[in-house]
CSV table of C-alpha atoms in Angstrom, one decimal:
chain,number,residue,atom,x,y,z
A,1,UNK,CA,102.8,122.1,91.3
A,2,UNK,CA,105.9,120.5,92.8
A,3,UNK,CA,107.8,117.5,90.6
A,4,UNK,CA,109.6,115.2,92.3
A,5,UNK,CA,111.6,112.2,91.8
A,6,UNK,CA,111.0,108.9,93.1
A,7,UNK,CA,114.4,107.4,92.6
A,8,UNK,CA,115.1,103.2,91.5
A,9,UNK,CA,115.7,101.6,94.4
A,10,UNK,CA,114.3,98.2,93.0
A,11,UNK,CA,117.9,96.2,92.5
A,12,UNK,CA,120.3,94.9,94.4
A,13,UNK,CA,122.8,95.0,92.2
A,14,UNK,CA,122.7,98.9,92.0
A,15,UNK,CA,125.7,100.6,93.5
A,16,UNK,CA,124.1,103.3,96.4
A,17,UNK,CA,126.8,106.0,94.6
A,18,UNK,CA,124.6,105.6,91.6
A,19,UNK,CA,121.4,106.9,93.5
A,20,UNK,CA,123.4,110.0,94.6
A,21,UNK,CA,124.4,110.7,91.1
A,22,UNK,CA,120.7,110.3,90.2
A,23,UNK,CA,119.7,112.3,93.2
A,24,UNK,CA,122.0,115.2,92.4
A,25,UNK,CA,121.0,114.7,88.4
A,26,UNK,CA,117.5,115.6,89.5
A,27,UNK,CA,118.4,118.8,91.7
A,28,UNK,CA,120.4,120.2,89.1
A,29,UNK,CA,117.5,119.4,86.5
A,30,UNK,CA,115.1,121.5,88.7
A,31,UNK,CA,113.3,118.4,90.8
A,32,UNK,CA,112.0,119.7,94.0
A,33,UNK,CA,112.4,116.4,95.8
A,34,UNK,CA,113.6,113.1,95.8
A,35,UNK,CA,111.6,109.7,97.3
A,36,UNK,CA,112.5,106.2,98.4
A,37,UNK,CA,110.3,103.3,99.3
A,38,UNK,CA,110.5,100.7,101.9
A,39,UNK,CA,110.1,97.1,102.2
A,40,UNK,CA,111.6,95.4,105.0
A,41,UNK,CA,111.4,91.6,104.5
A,42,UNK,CA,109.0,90.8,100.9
A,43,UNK,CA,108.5,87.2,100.2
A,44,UNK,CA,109.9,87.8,97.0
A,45,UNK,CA,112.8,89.5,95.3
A,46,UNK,CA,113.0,92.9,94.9
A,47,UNK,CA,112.1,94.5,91.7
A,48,UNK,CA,110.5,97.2,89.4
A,49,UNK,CA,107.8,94.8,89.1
A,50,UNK,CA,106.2,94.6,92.9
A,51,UNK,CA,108.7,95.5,95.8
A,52,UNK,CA,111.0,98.4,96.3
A,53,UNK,CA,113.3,99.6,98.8
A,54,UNK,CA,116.6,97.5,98.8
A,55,UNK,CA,118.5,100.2,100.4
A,56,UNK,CA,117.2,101.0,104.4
A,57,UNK,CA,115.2,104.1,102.9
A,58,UNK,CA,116.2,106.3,106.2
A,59,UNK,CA,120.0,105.7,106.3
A,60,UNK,CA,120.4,106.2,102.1
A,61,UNK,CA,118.3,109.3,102.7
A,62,UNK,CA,121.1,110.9,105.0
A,63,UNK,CA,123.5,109.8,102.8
A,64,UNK,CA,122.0,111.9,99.9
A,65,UNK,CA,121.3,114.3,102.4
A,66,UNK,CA,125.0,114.8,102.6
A,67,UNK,CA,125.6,114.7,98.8
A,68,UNK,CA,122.3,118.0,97.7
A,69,UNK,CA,121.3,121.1,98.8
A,70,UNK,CA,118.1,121.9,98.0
A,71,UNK,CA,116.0,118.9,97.2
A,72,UNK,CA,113.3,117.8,99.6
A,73,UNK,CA,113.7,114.5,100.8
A,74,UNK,CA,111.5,111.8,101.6
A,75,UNK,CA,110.1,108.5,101.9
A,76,UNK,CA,107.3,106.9,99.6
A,77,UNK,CA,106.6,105.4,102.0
A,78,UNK,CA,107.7,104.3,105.1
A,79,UNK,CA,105.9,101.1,106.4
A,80,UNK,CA,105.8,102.8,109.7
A,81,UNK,CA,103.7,100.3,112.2
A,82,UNK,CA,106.8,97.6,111.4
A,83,UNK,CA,109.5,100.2,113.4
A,84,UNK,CA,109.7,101.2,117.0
A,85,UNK,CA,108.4,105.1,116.8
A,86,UNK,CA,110.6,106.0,119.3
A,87,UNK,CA,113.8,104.9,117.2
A,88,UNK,CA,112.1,106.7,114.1
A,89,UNK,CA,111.4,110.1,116.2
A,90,UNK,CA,114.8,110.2,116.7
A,91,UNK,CA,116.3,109.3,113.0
A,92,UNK,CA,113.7,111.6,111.2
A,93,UNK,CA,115.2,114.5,113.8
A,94,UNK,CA,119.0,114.0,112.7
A,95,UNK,CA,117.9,113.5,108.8
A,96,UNK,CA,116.1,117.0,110.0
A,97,UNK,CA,119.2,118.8,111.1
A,98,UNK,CA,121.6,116.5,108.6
A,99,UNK,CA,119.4,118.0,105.4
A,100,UNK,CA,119.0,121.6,106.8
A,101,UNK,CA,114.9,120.9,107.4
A,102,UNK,CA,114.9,119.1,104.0
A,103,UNK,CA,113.3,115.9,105.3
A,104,UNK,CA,109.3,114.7,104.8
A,105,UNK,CA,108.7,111.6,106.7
A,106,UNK,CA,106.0,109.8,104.4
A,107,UNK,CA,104.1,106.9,105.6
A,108,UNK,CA,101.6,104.0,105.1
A,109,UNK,CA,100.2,101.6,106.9
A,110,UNK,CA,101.4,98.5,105.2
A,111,UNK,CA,99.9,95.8,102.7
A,112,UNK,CA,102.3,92.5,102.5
A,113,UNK,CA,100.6,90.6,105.7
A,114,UNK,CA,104.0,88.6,105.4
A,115,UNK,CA,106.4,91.4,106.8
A,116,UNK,CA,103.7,91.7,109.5
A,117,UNK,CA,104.0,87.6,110.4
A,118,UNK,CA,107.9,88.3,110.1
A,119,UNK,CA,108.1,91.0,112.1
A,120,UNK,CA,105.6,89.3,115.0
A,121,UNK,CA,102.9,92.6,114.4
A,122,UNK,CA,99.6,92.3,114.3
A,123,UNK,CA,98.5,92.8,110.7
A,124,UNK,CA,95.0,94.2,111.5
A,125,UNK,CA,96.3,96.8,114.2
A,126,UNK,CA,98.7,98.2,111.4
A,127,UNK,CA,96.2,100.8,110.8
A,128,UNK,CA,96.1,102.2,114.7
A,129,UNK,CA,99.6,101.8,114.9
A,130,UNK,CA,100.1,104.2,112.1
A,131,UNK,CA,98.4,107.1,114.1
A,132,UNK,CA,99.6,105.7,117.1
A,133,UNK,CA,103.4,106.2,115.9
A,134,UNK,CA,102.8,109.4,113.8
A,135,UNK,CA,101.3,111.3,117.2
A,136,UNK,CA,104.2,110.2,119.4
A,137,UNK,CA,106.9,111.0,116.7
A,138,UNK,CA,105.0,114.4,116.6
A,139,UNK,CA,105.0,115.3,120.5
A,140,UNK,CA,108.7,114.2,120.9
A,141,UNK,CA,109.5,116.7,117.8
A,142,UNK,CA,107.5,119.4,119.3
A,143,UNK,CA,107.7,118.4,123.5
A,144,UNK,CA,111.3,117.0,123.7
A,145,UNK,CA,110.2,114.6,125.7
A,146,UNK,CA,107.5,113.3,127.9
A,147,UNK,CA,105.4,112.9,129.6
A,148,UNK,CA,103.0,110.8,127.0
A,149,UNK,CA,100.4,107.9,126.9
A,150,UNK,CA,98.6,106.3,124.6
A,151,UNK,CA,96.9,103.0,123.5
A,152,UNK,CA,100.7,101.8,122.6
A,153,UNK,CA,103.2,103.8,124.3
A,154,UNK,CA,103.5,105.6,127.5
A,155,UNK,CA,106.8,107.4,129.3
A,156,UNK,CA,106.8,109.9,132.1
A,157,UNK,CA,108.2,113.3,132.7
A,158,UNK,CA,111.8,112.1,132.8
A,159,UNK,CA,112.0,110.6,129.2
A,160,UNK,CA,114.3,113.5,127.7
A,161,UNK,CA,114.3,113.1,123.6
A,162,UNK,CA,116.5,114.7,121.6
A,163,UNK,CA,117.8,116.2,118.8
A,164,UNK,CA,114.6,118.7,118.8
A,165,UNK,CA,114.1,119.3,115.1
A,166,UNK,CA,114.2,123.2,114.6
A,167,UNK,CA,110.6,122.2,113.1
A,168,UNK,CA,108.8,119.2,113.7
A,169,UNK,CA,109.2,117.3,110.5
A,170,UNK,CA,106.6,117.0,108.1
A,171,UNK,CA,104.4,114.1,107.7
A,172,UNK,CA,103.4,112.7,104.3
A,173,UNK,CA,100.4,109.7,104.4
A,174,UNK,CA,100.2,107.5,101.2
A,175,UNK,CA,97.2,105.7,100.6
A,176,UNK,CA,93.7,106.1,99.1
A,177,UNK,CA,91.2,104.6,101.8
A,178,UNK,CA,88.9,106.0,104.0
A,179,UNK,CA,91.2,105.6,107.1
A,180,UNK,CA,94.4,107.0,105.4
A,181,UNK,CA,92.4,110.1,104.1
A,182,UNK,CA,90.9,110.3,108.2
A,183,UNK,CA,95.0,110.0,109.1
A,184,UNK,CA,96.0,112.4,106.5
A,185,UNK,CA,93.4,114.8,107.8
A,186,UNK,CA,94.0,114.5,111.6
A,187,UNK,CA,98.1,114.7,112.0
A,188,UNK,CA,99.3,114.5,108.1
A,189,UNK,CA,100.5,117.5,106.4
A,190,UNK,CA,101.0,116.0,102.7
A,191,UNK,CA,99.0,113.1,101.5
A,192,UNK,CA,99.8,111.4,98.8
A,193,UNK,CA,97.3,108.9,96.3
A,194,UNK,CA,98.5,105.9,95.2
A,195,UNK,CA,97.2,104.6,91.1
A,196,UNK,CA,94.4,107.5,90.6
A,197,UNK,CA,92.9,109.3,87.9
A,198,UNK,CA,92.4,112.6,88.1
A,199,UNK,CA,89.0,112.7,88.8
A,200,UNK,CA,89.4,110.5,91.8
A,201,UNK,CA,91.9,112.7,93.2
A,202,UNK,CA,90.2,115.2,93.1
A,203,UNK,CA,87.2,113.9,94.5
A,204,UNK,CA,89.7,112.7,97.8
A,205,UNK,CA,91.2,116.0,97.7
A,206,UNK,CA,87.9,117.2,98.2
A,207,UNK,CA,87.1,114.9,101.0
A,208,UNK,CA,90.5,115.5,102.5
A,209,UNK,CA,89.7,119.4,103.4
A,210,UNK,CA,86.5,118.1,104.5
A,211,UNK,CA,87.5,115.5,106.7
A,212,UNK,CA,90.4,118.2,108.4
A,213,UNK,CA,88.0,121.3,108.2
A,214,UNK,CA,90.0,123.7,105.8
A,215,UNK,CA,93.3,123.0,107.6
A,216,UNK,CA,96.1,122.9,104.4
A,217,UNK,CA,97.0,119.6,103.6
A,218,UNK,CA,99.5,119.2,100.4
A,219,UNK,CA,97.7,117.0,98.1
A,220,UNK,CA,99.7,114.8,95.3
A,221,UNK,CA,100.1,111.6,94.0
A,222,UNK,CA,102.6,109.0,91.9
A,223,UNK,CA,102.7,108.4,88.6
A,224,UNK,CA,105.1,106.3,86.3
A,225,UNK,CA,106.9,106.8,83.4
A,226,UNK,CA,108.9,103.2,82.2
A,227,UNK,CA,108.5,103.0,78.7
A,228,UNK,CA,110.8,104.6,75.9
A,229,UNK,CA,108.3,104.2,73.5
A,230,UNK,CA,105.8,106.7,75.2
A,231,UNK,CA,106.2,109.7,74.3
A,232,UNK,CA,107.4,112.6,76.7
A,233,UNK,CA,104.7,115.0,75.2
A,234,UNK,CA,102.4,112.6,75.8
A,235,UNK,CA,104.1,112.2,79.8
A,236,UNK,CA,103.8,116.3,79.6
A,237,UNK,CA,100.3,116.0,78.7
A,238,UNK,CA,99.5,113.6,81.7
A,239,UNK,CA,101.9,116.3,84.3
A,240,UNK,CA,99.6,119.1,82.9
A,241,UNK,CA,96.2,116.9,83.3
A,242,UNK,CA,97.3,116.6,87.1
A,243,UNK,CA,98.3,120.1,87.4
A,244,UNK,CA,94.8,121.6,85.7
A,245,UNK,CA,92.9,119.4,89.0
A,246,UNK,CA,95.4,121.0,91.9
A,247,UNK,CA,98.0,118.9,92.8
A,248,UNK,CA,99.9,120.5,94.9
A,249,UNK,CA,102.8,117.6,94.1
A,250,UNK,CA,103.9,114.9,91.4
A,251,UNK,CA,106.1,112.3,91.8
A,252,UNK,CA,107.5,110.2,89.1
A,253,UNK,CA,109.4,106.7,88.8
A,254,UNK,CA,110.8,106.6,85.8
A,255,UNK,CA,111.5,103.0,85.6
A,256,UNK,CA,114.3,100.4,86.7
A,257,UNK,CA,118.1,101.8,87.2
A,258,UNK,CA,119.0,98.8,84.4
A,259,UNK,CA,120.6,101.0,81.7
A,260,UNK,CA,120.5,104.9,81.3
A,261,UNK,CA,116.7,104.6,80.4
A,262,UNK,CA,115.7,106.3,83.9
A,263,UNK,CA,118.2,109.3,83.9
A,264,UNK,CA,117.5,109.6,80.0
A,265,UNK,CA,113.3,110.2,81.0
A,266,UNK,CA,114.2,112.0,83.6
A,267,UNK,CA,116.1,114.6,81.6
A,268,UNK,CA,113.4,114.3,78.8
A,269,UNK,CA,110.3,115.4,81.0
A,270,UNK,CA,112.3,118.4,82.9
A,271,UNK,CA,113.2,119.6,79.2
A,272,UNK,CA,109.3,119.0,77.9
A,273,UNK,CA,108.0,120.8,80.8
A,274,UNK,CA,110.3,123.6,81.1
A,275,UNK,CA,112.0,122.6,84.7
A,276,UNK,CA,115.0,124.3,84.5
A,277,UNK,CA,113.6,127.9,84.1
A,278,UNK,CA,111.0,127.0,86.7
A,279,UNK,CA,113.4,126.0,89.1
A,280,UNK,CA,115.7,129.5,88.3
A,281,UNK,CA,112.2,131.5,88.8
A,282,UNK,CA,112.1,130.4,91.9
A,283,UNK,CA,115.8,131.6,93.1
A,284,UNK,CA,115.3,134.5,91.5
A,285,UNK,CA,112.2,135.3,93.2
C-alpha cells in the first residue's frame, strides 16, 4: 500500500516556500505522493475546518514539481466541471512533462452549490460535466487533437493540442456515490473514498471491479491525523487496518500548517510504520 501526503493548504497566511519544504520533507521521509485540494470561490474563509485549497492547486503543483524527484503528484481533488477542460488538458500535459510523468489529475464533481452560482454552472449538470471533461482531457492526451464531439464540446480535424503527454495522465475520481463509483469505473484509473470505514471500502472496492469488469482500478482513500494527543501507534494501527482490506493507497492530512505539529506527525507515522526502509526496498529492488 502507497502513503501519501496530503499537504496544508488551508491558510492564507502560509508562505508557498513552506509547502515545498513540506513536500520535499515527505519525499525524503519515504511518501510516495503529495496531494492538494481545490476550492475556487467558498462562501467562507479558508480553513482546516471546511475549505481547502488557498494556493491554485495546478500552478503550486508545478512549482513543487520543480522542487522533488520522485514523489507522485496530485490533486485531492480538482473541482473539475468549474474549469474549461480544454485549458486543463493542456496544464495537466506540461505538469506531465514538468514532473517527468509524476502527475495524477484527481477529480470530483463538486459540492458547494455557491462556487457553481459564482461561476454561472449549472449545479445539477456538475455530475455529466465531470465525464464530459475527463473524456475530452483523455482523447486530447492520447489523439493530439481532434476531431471530437460530445454533449458539451465539439472541434473538428484541425484543432491541433499539444504538449502530447508521453502517457496520457492518470485520472484519480474522489467520491463515494453511485455515479462517482460508475465514473471511476468507466474512464478513472484511481478512485479515491472520501470519510469511510474499512468495511465500506471495501464493499465499494468490490462494486468498483464490478461496475468496470476486472479492469484495474487503484483503490484508496483519506484519512486524518490532527491531534497530538493520539497516539501514532494507535495512527499505525488504523494504516495497517486499511492495508489488511487492500488499499492500494493512503493519504493523510496531518492537520493545519499552524506550528510544527504537521511536519512533527508526519515524521512520527513514517518512523511507526517503517517508511524509510520501505522506501529504500524499493530502489534497491
Amino acid at each position: 500500500m502507497q502513503l501519501h501526503v496530503v499537504l496544508p493548504a488551508e491558510s492564507p497566511a502560509m508562505d508557498i516556500r513552506r509547502l515545498a519544504d513540506l513536500a520535499q520533507e515527505a519525499e525524503r521521509l519515504g511518501y510516495d505522493g503529495v496531494w492538494l485540494p481545490d476550492h475556487l470561490l467558498p462562501p467562507g474563509p479558508y480553513g482546516p475546518e471546511k475549505y481547502g485549497g488557498v494556493y491554485e492547486p495546478l500552478t503550486a503543483l508545478a512549482y513543487l514539481a520543480a522542487v522533488t524527484r520522485n514523489v507522485t503528484l496530485g490533486t485531492s481533488v480538482l473541482i473539475l466541471p468549474l474549469r474549461d477542460p480544454l485549458l486543463v488538458a493542456r496544464q495537466a500535459a506540461t505538469l506531465a512533462r514538468a514532473s517527468g510523468g509524476r502527475f495524477v489529475l484527481g477529480v470530483g464533481a463538486g459540492w458547494e452549490a455557491y462556487e457553481f452560482d459564482a461561476a454561472g454552472v449549472d449545479f445539477a449538470a456538475r455530475g455529466a460535466r465531470t465525464t464530459s471533461a475527463l473524456r475530452v482531457i483523455r482523447h486530447l492526451h492520447e489523439s493530439g487533437g481532434g476531431p471530437y464531439e460530445d454533449a458539451f464540446h465539439s472541434f473538428d480535424e484541425r484543432a491541433v493540442f499539444q504538449p502530447v503527454p508521453e502517457h496520457p495522465v492518470p485520472f484519480l475520481i474522489g467520491g463515494n456515490s453511485k455515479a462517482a463509483l460508475r465514473r471511476a469505473a468507466e474512464v478513472g484509473d484511481w478512485w479515491q473514498g472520501v470519510a469511510l470505514e474499512p468495511r465500506e471500502f471495501a464493499e465499494r472496492r468490490a462494486r468498483l471491479r464490478e461496475l468496470g469488469g476486472g479492469r484495474r482500478i487503484k483503490a484508496g482513500t483519506r484519512i486524518g491525523w490532527d491531534d497530538d494527543g493520539r497516539d501514532v501507534r494507535e495512527v499505525r494501527e488504523e494504516v495497517e487496518a486499511w492495508r489488511a482490506v487492500g488499499a492500494d493507497h493512503l493519504a493523510v492530512w496531518f492537520g493545519s500548517v499552524e506550528g510544527d505539529g504537521f511536519r512533527r506527525r508526519m515524521r512520527a507515522l513514517a518512523e511507526a510504520v517503517g517508511l524509510g526502509g520501505l522506501s529504500l526496498r524499493r530502489r534497491q529492488g
